[in-house]
């Protein structure tokens, strides 16, 4: 249960409230400190899965906590950015809504004893979210390049919608294979 991958996932969960406090508290260079915390949490997301597979330490706890930790990190970062006026609420709502929808699909598939694995588009979406949130956290510190955060947010939105459609299509094929012929 207390494998290194699981401990990394738990660390990511504990970093979430620290990230939110840092982002929403006004002090000098909070953007840089927030960015470091966000990157540290994001690195644990990569490492926990990699180490679990490499050392055959995939556990039920890890399978349960990892997606929760991911959603907590991304959702809390985006919501904090909305609060700071750095991201439009409607875009963040769609992105977070996609997370809940796909999680719901996964739960239905798991109940049926099937597997709905992560797609390349879903992995691209996660990577683009990390880049986007990083750029938005830096916001004003980027000067004339601050617009890159908004461009990245549009990329995330399109990737989120595209990957959701992809998951829904895979979900439909898994549950109703005869209807796809």
PDB file of C-alpha atoms in Angstrom, residues 95-157:
ATOM      1  CA  UNK A  95     -12.509  21.645 -18.999  1.00  0.00           C
ATOM      2  CA  UNK A  96     -13.440  20.506 -15.479  1.00  0.00           C
ATOM      3  CA  UNK A  97     -16.823  19.218 -16.677  1.00  0.00           C
ATOM      4  CA  UNK A  98     -14.998  17.024 -19.172  1.00  0.00           C
ATOM      5  CA  UNK A  99     -12.977  15.531 -16.311  1.00  0.00           C
ATOM      6  CA  UNK A 100     -16.132  14.545 -14.431  1.00  0.00           C
ATOM      7  CA  UNK A 101     -17.808  13.185 -17.571  1.00  0.00           C
ATOM      8  CA  UNK A 102     -14.848  10.989 -18.516  1.00  0.00           C
ATOM      9  CA  UNK A 103     -14.473   9.830 -14.921  1.00  0.00           C
ATOM     10  CA  UNK A 104     -18.139   8.835 -14.952  1.00  0.00           C
ATOM     11  CA  UNK A 105     -17.606   6.846 -18.149  1.00  0.00           C
ATOM     12  CA  UNK A 106     -14.625   5.073 -16.622  1.00  0.00           C
ATOM     13  CA  UNK A 107     -16.679   4.135 -13.550  1.00  0.00           C
ATOM     14  CA  UNK A 108     -19.440   2.624 -15.712  1.00  0.00           C
ATOM     15  CA  UNK A 109     -16.886   0.696 -17.757  1.00  0.00           C
ATOM     16  CA  UNK A 110     -15.151  -0.599 -14.605  1.00  0.00           C
ATOM     17  CA  UNK A 111     -18.500  -1.826 -13.235  1.00  0.00           C
ATOM     18  CA  UNK A 112     -18.941  -3.801 -16.448  1.00  0.00           C
ATOM     19  CA  UNK A 113     -15.496  -5.365 -15.967  1.00  0.00           C
ATOM     20  CA  UNK A 114     -14.067  -3.605 -19.004  1.00  0.00           C
ATOM     21  CA  UNK A 115     -11.156  -1.185 -19.401  1.00  0.00           C
ATOM     22  CA  UNK A 116     -11.242   2.282 -20.969  1.00  0.00           C
ATOM     23  CA  UNK A 117      -7.568   3.185 -21.177  1.00  0.00           C
ATOM     24  CA  UNK A 118      -6.165   6.665 -21.579  1.00  0.00           C
ATOM     25  CA  UNK A 119      -5.925   7.840 -25.173  1.00  0.00           C
ATOM     26  CA  UNK A 120      -3.119   9.792 -26.791  1.00  0.00           C
ATOM     27  CA  UNK A 121      -5.438  12.759 -27.074  1.00  0.00           C
ATOM     28  CA  UNK A 122      -6.204  12.515 -23.352  1.00  0.00           C
ATOM     29  CA  UNK A 123      -2.481  12.434 -22.571  1.00  0.00           C
ATOM     30  CA  UNK A 124      -1.915  15.410 -24.879  1.00  0.00           C
ATOM     31  CA  UNK A 125      -4.715  17.206 -23.053  1.00  0.00           C
ATOM     32  CA  UNK A 126      -3.010  16.613 -19.712  1.00  0.00           C
ATOM     33  CA  UNK A 127       0.332  17.827 -21.036  1.00  0.00           C
ATOM     34  CA  UNK A 128      -1.252  20.894 -22.589  1.00  0.00           C
ATOM     35  CA  UNK A 129      -2.997  21.624 -19.278  1.00  0.00           C
ATOM     36  CA  UNK A 130       0.347  21.647 -17.470  1.00  0.00           C
ATOM     37  CA  UNK A 131       1.818  24.048 -20.052  1.00  0.00           C
ATOM     38  CA  UNK A 132      -1.307  26.222 -20.019  1.00  0.00           C
ATOM     39  CA  UNK A 133      -1.549  26.465 -16.229  1.00  0.00           C
ATOM     40  CA  UNK A 134       2.171  27.248 -16.040  1.00  0.00           C
ATOM     41  CA  UNK A 135       1.806  30.089 -18.541  1.00  0.00           C
ATOM     42  CA  UNK A 136      -1.318  31.424 -16.825  1.00  0.00           C
ATOM     43  CA  UNK A 137       0.323  31.310 -13.382  1.00  0.00           C
ATOM     44  CA  UNK A 138       3.162  33.437 -14.728  1.00  0.00           C
ATOM     45  CA  UNK A 139       0.605  35.752 -16.360  1.00  0.00           C
ATOM     46  CA  UNK A 140       1.903  39.297 -16.035  1.00  0.00           C
ATOM     47  CA  UNK A 141       5.495  38.111 -15.485  1.00  0.00           C
ATOM     48  CA  UNK A 142       5.555  37.070 -19.153  1.00  0.00           C
ATOM     49  CA  UNK A 143       5.120  40.678 -20.280  1.00  0.00           C
ATOM     50  CA  UNK A 144       4.332  40.877 -23.973  1.00  0.00           C
ATOM     51  CA  UNK A 145       4.132  37.075 -24.109  1.00  0.00           C
ATOM     52  CA  UNK A 146       1.280  36.871 -21.597  1.00  0.00           C
ATOM     53  CA  UNK A 147      -1.087  36.104 -24.482  1.00  0.00           C
ATOM     54  CA  UNK A 148       0.519  32.635 -24.743  1.00  0.00           C
ATOM     55  CA  UNK A 149      -1.449  31.520 -21.676  1.00  0.00           C
ATOM     56  CA  UNK A 150      -4.716  32.352 -23.447  1.00  0.00           C
ATOM     57  CA  UNK A 151      -3.588  30.596 -26.629  1.00  0.00           C
ATOM     58  CA  UNK A 152      -2.676  27.542 -24.547  1.00  0.00           C
ATOM     59  CA  UNK A 153      -6.077  27.698 -22.829  1.00  0.00           C
ATOM     60  CA  UNK A 154      -7.797  27.442 -26.222  1.00  0.00           C
ATOM     61  CA  UNK A 155      -5.582  24.463 -27.077  1.00  0.00           C
ATOM     62  CA  UNK A 156      -6.594  22.812 -23.785  1.00  0.00           C
ATOM     63  CA  UNK A 157     -10.272  23.510 -24.437  1.00  0.00           C
TER      64      UNK A 157
END
